[in-house]
PDB file of C-alpha atoms and ligand atoms in Angstrom:
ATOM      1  CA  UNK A   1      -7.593 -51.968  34.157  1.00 61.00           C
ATOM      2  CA  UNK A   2      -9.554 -48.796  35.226  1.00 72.00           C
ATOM      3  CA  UNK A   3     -13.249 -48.418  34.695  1.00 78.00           C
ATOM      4  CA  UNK A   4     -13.845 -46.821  31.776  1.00 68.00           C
ATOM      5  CA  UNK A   5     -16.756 -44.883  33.045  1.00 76.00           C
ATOM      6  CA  UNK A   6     -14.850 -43.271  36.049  1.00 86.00           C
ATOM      7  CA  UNK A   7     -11.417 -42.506  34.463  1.00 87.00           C
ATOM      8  CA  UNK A   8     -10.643 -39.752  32.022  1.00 88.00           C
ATOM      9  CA  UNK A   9     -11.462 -36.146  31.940  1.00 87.00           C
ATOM     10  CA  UNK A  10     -15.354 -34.522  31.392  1.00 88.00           C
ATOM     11  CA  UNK A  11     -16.359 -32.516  28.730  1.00 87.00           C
ATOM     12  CA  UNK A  12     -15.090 -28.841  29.953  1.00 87.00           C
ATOM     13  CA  UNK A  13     -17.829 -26.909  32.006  1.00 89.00           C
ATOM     14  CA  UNK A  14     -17.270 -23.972  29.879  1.00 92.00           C
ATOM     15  CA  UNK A  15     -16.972 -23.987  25.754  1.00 95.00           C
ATOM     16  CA  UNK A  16     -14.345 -21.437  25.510  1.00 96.00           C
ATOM     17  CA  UNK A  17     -13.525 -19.756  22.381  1.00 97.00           C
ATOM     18  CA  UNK A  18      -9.832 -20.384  20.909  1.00 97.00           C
ATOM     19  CA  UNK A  19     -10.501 -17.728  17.982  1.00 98.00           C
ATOM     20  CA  UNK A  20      -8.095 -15.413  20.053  1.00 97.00           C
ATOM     21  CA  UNK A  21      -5.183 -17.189  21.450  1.00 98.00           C
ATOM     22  CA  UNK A  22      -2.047 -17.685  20.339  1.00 98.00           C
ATOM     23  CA  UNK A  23      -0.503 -21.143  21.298  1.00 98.00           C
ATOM     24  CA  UNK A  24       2.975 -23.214  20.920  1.00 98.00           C
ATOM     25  CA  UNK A  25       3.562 -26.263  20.979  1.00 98.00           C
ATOM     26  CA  UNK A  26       7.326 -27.843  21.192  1.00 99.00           C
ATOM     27  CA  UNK A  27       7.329 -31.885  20.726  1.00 99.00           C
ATOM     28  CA  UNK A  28      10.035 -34.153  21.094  1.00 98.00           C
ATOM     29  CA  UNK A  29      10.624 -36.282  18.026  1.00 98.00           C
ATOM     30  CA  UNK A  30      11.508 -39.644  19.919  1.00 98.00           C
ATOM     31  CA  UNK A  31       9.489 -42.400  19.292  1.00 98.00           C
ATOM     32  CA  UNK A  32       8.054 -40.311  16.159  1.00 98.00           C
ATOM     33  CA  UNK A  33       4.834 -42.460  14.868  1.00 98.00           C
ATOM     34  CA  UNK A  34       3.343 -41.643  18.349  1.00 98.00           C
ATOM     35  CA  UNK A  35       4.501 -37.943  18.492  1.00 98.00           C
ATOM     36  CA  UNK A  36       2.488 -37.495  15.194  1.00 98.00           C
ATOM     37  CA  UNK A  37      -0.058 -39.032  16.535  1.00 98.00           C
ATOM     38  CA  UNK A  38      -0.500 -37.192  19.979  1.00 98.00           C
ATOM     39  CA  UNK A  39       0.456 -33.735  16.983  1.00 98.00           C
ATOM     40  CA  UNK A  40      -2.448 -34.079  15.318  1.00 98.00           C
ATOM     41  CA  UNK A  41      -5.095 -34.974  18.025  1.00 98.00           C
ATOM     42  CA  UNK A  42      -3.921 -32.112  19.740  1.00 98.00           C
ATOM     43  CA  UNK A  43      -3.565 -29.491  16.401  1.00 98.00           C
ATOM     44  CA  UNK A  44      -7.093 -30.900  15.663  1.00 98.00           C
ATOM     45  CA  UNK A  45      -8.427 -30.425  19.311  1.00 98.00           C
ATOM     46  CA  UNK A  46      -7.325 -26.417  19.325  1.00 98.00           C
ATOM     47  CA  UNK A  47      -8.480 -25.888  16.046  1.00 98.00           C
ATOM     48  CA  UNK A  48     -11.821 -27.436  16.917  1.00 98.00           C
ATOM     49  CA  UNK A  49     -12.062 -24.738  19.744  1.00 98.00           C
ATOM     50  CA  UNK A  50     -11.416 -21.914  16.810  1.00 98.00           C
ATOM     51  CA  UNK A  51      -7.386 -20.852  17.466  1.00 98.00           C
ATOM     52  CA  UNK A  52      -6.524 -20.269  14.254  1.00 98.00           C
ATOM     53  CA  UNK A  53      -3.717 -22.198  12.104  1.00 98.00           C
ATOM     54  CA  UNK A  54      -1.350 -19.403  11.876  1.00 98.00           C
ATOM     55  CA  UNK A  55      -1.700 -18.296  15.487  1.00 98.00           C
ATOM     56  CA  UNK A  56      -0.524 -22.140  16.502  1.00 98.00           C
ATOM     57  CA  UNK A  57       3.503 -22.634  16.886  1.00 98.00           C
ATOM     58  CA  UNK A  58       4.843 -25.812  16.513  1.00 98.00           C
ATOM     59  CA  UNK A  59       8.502 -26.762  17.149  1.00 98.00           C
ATOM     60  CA  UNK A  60      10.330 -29.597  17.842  1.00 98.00           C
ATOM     61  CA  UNK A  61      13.746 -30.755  19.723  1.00 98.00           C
ATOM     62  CA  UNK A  62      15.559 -34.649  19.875  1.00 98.00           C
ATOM     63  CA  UNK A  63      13.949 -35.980  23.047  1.00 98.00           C
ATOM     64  CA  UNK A  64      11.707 -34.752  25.975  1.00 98.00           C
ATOM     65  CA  UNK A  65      14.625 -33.894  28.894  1.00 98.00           C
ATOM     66  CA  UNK A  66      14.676 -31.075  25.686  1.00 99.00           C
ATOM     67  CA  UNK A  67      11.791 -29.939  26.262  1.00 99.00           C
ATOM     68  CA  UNK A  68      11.762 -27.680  29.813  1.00 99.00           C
ATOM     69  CA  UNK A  69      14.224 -25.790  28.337  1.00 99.00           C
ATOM     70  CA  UNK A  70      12.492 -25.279  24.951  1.00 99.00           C
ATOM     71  CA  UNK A  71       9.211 -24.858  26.380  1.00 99.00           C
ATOM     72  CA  UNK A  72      11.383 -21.656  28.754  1.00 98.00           C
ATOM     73  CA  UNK A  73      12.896 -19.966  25.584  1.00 98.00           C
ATOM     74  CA  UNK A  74       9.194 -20.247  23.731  1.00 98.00           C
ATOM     75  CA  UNK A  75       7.788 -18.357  26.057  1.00 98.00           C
ATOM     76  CA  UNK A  76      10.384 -15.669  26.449  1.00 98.00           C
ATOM     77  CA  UNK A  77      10.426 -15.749  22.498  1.00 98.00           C
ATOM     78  CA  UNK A  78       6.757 -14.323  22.437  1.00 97.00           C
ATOM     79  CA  UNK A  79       7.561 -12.164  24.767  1.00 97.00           C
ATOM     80  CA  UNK A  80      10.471 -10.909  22.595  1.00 97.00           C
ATOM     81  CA  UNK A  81       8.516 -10.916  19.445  1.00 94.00           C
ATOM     82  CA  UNK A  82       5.713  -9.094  21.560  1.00 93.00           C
ATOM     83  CA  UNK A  83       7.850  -6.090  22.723  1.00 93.00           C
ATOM     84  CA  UNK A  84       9.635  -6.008  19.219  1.00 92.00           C
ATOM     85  CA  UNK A  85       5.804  -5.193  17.876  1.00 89.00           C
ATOM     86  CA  UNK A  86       5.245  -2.895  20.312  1.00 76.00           C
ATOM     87  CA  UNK A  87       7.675   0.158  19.725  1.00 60.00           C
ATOM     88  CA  UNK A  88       6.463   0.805  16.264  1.00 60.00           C
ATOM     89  CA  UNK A  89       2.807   1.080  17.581  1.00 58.00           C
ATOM     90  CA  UNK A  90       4.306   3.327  20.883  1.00 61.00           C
ATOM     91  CA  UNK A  91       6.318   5.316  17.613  1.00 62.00           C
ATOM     92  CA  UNK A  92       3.224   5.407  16.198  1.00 61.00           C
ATOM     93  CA  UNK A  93       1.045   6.738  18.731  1.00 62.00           C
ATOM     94  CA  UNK A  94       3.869   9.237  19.520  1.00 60.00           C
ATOM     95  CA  UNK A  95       3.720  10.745  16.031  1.00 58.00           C
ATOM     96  CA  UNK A  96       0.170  11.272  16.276  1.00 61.00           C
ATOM     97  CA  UNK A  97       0.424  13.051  19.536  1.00 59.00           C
ATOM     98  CA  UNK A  98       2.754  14.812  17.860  1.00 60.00           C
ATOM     99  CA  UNK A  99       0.350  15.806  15.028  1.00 64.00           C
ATOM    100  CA  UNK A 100      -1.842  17.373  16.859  1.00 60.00           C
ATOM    101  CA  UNK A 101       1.306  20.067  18.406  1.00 58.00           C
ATOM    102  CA  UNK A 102       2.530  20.307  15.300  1.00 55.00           C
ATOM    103  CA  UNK A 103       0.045  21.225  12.335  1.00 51.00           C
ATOM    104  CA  UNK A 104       2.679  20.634   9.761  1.00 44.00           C
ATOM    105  CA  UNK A 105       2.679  16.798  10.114  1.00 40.00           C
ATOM    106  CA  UNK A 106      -0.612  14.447   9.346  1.00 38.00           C
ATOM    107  CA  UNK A 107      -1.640  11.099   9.397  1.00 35.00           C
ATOM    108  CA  UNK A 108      -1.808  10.937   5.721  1.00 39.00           C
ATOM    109  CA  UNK A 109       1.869  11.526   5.599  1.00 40.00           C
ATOM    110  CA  UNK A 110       2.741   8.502   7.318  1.00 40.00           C
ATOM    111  CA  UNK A 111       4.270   5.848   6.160  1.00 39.00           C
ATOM    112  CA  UNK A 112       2.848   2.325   5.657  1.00 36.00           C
ATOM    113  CA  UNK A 113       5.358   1.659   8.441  1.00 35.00           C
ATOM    114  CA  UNK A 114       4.677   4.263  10.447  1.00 37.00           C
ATOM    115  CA  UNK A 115       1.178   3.139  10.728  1.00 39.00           C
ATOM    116  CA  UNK A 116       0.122   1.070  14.426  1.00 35.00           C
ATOM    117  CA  UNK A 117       1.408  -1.907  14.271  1.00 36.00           C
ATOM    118  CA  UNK A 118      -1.377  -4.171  16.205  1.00 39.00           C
ATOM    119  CA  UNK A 119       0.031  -7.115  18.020  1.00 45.00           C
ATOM    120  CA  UNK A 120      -2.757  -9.181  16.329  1.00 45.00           C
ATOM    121  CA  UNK A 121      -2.692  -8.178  12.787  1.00 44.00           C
ATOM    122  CA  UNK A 122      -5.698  -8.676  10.552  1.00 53.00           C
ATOM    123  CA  UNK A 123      -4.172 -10.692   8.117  1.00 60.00           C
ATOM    124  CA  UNK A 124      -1.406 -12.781   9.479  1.00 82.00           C
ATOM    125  CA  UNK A 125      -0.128 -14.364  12.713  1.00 87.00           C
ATOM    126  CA  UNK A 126      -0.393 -13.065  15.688  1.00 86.00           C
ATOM    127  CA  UNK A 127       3.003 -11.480  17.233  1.00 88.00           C
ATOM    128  CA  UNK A 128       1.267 -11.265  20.949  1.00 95.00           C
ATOM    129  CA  UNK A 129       2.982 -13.676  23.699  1.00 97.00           C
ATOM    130  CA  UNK A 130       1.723 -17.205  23.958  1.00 98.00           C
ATOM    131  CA  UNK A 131      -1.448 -17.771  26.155  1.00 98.00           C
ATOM    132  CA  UNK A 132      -0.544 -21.272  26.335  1.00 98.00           C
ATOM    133  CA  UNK A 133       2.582 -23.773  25.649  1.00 99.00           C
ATOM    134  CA  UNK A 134       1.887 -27.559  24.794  1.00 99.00           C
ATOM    135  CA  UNK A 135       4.884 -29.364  25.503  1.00 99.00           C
ATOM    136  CA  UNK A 136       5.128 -33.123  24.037  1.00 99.00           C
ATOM    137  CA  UNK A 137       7.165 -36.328  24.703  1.00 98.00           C
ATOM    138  CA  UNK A 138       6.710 -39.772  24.639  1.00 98.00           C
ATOM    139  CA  UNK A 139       9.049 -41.661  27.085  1.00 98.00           C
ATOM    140  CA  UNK A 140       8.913 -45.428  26.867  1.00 98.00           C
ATOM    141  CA  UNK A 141      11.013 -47.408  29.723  1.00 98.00           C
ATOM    142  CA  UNK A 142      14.050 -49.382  28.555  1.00 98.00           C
ATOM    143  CA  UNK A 143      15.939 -51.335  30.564  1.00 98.00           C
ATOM    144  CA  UNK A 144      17.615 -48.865  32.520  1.00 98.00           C
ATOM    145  CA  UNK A 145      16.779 -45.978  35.585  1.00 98.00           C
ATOM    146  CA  UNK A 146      17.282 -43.143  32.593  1.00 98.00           C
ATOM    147  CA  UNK A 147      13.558 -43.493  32.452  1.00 98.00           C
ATOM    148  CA  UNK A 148      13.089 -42.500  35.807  1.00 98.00           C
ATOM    149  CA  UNK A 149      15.846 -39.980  35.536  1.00 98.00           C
ATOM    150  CA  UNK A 150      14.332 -38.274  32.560  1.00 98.00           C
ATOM    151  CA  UNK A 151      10.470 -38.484  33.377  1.00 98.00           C
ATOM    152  CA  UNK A 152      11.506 -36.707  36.670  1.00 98.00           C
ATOM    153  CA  UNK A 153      13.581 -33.807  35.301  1.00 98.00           C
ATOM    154  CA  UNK A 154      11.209 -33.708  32.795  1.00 98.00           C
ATOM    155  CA  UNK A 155       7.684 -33.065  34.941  1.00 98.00           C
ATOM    156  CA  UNK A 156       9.376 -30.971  37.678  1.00 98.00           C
ATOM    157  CA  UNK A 157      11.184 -28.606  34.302  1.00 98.00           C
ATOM    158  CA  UNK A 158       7.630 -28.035  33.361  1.00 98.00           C
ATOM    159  CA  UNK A 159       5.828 -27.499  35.976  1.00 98.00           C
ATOM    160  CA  UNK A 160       8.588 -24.970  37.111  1.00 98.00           C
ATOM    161  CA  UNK A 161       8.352 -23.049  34.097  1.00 98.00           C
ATOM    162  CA  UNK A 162       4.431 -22.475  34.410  1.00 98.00           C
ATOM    163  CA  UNK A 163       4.525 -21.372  37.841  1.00 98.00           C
ATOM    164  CA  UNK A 164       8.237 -19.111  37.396  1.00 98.00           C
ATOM    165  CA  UNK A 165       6.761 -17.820  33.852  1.00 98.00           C
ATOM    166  CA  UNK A 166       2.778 -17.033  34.774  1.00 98.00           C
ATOM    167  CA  UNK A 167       2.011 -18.695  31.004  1.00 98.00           C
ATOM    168  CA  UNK A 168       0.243 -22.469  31.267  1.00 98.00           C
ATOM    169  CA  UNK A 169       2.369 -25.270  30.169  1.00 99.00           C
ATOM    170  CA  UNK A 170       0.246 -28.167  29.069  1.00 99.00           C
ATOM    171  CA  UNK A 171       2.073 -31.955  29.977  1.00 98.00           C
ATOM    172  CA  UNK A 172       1.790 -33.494  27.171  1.00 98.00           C
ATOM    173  CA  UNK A 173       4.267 -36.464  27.979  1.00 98.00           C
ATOM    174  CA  UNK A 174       3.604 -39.788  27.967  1.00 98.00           C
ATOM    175  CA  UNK A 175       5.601 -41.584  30.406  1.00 98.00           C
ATOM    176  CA  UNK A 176       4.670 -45.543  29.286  1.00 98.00           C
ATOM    177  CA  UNK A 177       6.179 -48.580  30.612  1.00 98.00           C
ATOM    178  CA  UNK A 178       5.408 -50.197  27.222  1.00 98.00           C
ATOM    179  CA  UNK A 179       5.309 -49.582  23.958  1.00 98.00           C
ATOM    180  CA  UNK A 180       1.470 -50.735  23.700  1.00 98.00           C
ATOM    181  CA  UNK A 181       0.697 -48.259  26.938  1.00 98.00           C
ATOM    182  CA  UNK A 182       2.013 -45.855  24.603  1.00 98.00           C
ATOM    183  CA  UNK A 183      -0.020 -46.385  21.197  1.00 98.00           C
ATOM    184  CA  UNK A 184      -2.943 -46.772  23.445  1.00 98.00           C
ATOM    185  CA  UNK A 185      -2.518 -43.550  24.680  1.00 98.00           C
ATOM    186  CA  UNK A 186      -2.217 -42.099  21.206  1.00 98.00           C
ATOM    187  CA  UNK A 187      -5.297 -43.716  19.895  1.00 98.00           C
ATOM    188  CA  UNK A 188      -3.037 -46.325  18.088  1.00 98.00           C
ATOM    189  CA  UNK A 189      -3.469 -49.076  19.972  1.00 98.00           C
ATOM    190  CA  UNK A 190      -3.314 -52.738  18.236  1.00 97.00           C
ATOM    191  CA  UNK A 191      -3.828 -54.560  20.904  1.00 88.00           C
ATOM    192  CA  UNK A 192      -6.832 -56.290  22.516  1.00 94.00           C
ATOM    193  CA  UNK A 193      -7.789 -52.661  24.322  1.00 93.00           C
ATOM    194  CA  UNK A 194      -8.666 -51.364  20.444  1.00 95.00           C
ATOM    195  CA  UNK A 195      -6.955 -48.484  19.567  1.00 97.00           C
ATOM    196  CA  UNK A 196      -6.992 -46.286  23.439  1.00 97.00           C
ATOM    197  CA  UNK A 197      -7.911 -42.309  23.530  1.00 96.00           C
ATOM    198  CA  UNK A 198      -5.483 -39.985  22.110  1.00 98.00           C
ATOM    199  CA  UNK A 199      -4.543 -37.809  24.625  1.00 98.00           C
ATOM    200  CA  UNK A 200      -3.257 -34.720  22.505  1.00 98.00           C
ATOM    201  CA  UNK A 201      -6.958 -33.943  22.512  1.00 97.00           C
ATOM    202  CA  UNK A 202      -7.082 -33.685  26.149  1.00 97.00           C
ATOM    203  CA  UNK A 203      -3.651 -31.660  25.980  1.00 98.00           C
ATOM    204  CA  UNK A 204      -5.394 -29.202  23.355  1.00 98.00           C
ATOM    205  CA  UNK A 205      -8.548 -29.041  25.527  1.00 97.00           C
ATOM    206  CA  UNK A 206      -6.510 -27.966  28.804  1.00 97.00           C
ATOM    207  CA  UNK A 207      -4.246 -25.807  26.669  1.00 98.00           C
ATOM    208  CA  UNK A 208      -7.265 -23.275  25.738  1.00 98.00           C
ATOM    209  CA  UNK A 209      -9.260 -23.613  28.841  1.00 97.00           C
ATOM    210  CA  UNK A 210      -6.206 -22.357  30.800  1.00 98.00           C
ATOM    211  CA  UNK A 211      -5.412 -19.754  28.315  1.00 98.00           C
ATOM    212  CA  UNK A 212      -8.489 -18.593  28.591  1.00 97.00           C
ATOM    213  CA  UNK A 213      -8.751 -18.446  32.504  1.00 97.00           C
ATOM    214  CA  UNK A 214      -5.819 -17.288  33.455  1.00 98.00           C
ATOM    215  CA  UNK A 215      -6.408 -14.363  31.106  1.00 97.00           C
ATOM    216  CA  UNK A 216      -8.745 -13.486  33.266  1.00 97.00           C
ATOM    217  CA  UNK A 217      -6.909 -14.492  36.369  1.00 98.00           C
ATOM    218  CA  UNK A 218      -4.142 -11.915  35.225  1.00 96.00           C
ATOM    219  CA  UNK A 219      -6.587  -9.415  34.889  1.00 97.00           C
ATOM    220  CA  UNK A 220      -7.896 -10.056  38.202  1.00 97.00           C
ATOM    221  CA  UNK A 221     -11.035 -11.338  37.065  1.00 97.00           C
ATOM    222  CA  UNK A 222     -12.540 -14.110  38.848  1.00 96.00           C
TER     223      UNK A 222
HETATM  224  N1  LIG B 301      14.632 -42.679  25.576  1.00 72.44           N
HETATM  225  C1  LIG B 301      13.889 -41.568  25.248  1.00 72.44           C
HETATM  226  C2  LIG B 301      14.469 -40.315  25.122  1.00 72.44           C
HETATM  227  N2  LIG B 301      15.812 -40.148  25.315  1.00 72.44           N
HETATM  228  C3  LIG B 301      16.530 -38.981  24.831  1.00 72.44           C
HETATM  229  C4  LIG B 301      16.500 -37.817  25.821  1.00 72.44           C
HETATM  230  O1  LIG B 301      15.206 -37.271  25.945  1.00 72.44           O
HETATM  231  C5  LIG B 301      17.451 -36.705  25.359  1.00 72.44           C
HETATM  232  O2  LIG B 301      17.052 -36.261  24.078  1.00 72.44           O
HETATM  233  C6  LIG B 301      18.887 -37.168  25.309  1.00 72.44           C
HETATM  234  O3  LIG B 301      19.252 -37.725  26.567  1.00 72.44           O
HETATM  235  C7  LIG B 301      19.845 -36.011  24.974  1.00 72.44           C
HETATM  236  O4  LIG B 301      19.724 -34.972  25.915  1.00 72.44           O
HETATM  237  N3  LIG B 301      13.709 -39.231  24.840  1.00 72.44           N
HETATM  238  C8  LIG B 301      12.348 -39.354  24.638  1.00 72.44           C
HETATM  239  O5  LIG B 301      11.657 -38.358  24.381  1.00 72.44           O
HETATM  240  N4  LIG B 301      11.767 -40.582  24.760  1.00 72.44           N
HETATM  241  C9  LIG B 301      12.495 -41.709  25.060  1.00 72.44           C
HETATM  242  O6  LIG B 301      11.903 -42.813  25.177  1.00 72.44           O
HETATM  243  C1  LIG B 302      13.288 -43.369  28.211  1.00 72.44           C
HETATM  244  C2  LIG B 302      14.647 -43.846  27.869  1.00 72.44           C
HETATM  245  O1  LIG B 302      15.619 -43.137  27.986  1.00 72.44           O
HETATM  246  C3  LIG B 302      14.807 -45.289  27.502  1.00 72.44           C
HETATM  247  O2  LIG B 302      13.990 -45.539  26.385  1.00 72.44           O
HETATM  248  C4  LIG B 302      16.249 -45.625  27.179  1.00 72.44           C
HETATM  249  O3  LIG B 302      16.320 -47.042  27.098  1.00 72.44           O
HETATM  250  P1  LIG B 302      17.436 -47.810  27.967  1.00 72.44           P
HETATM  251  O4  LIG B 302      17.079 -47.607  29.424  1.00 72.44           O
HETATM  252  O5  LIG B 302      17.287 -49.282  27.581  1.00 72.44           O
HETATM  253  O6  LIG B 302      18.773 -47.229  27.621  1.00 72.44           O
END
């Protein structure tokens, strides 16, 4: 077994601040009593770094080769949603241009609906595109090569996604060789190791970091 003190990832160098981002996260339901597990550490994690509940998307499909292709339409989902919030606030904008040509409309006569629609509203969930995807699966070998099969697909989906899509896409898949590797890993153990270090915390962790970053990164801020 490792050495504790050398494996396992450092606080983050940087506290960032979640308060802003909106993040989904698509789990497999497989092997269920350590999805919820891995859920909540990493639900717990993000809102411990202030994203809010509402602004935090969680869906789920059957089993993790699922998930590349969930984790894809997510992201072009908030894109969707993003550019469906937009043309009432371009609408919007337009009309007051439009005020100021023509005297006989004003602001007070628009509608409630006419009014910007922010892509962040004040009360209520966020309709911006996700800053971050956490996708989750637990994979436990049986006695076959779909293991293998599956794990593969699974890790090369992902990490095609991220670098095709620009948005991070957290791995949040276990990929144990036993069921004990995998309660371990979910801070369930009951074995001799005690109960492990549930890595949805680390997932939630990397999730807002990169959010964060790459926001900057997009900006072309260093
Ligand atoms: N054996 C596990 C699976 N298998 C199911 C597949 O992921 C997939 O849902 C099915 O082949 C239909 O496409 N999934 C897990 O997440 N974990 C396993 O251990
Ligand atoms: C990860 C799997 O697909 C695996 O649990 C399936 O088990 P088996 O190889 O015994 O069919």
């Amino acid at each position: 077994m490792s050495d504790p003190t050398i494996k396992g990832l450092p606080p983050p160098p940087t506290k960032y601040d979640g308060s802003d981002f909106r993040i989904a996260i698509v789990h497999a339901r497989w092997n269920d009593s350590i999805i919820k597990a891995l859920l909540e550490g990493t639900i717990n994690k993000l809102k411990e770094q202030g994203v809010k509940q509402e602004n935090i998307v969680v869906k789920s499909v059957p089993g993790s080769y699922e998930l590349p292709f969930a984790t894809k339409q997510l992201i072009e989902a908030g894109k969707i949603q993003s550019a469906n919030a937009a043309p009432s606030m371009i609408a919007s904008s337009t009309t007051n241009l439009l005020s100021l040509i023509d005297n006989t409309t004003t602001t007070s006569s628009q509608s409630q609906s006419e009014k910007p629609a922010t892509a962040t509203t004040t009360n209520g969930p966020s309709t911006k595109p996700f800053d971050a995807i956490i996708s989750i699966g637990c994979l436990i070998k049986g006695s076959t090569m779909h293991f293998e099969y599956i794990c593969d697909a699974v890790t090369h989906g992902l990490m095609k996604i991220q670098l095709e899509t620009g948005t991070p896409v957290i791995f949040g898949v276990l990929t144990a060789l036993t069921d004990d590797q995998a309660l371990e890993r979910a801070g369930i153990g009951r074995g001799e190791k005690g109960k492990g270090h549930n890595h949805g915390e680390d997932w939630g962790l990397a999730a807002v970091e990169l959010a964060a970053q790459n926001r900057d990164w997009a900006k072309g801020v260093l």
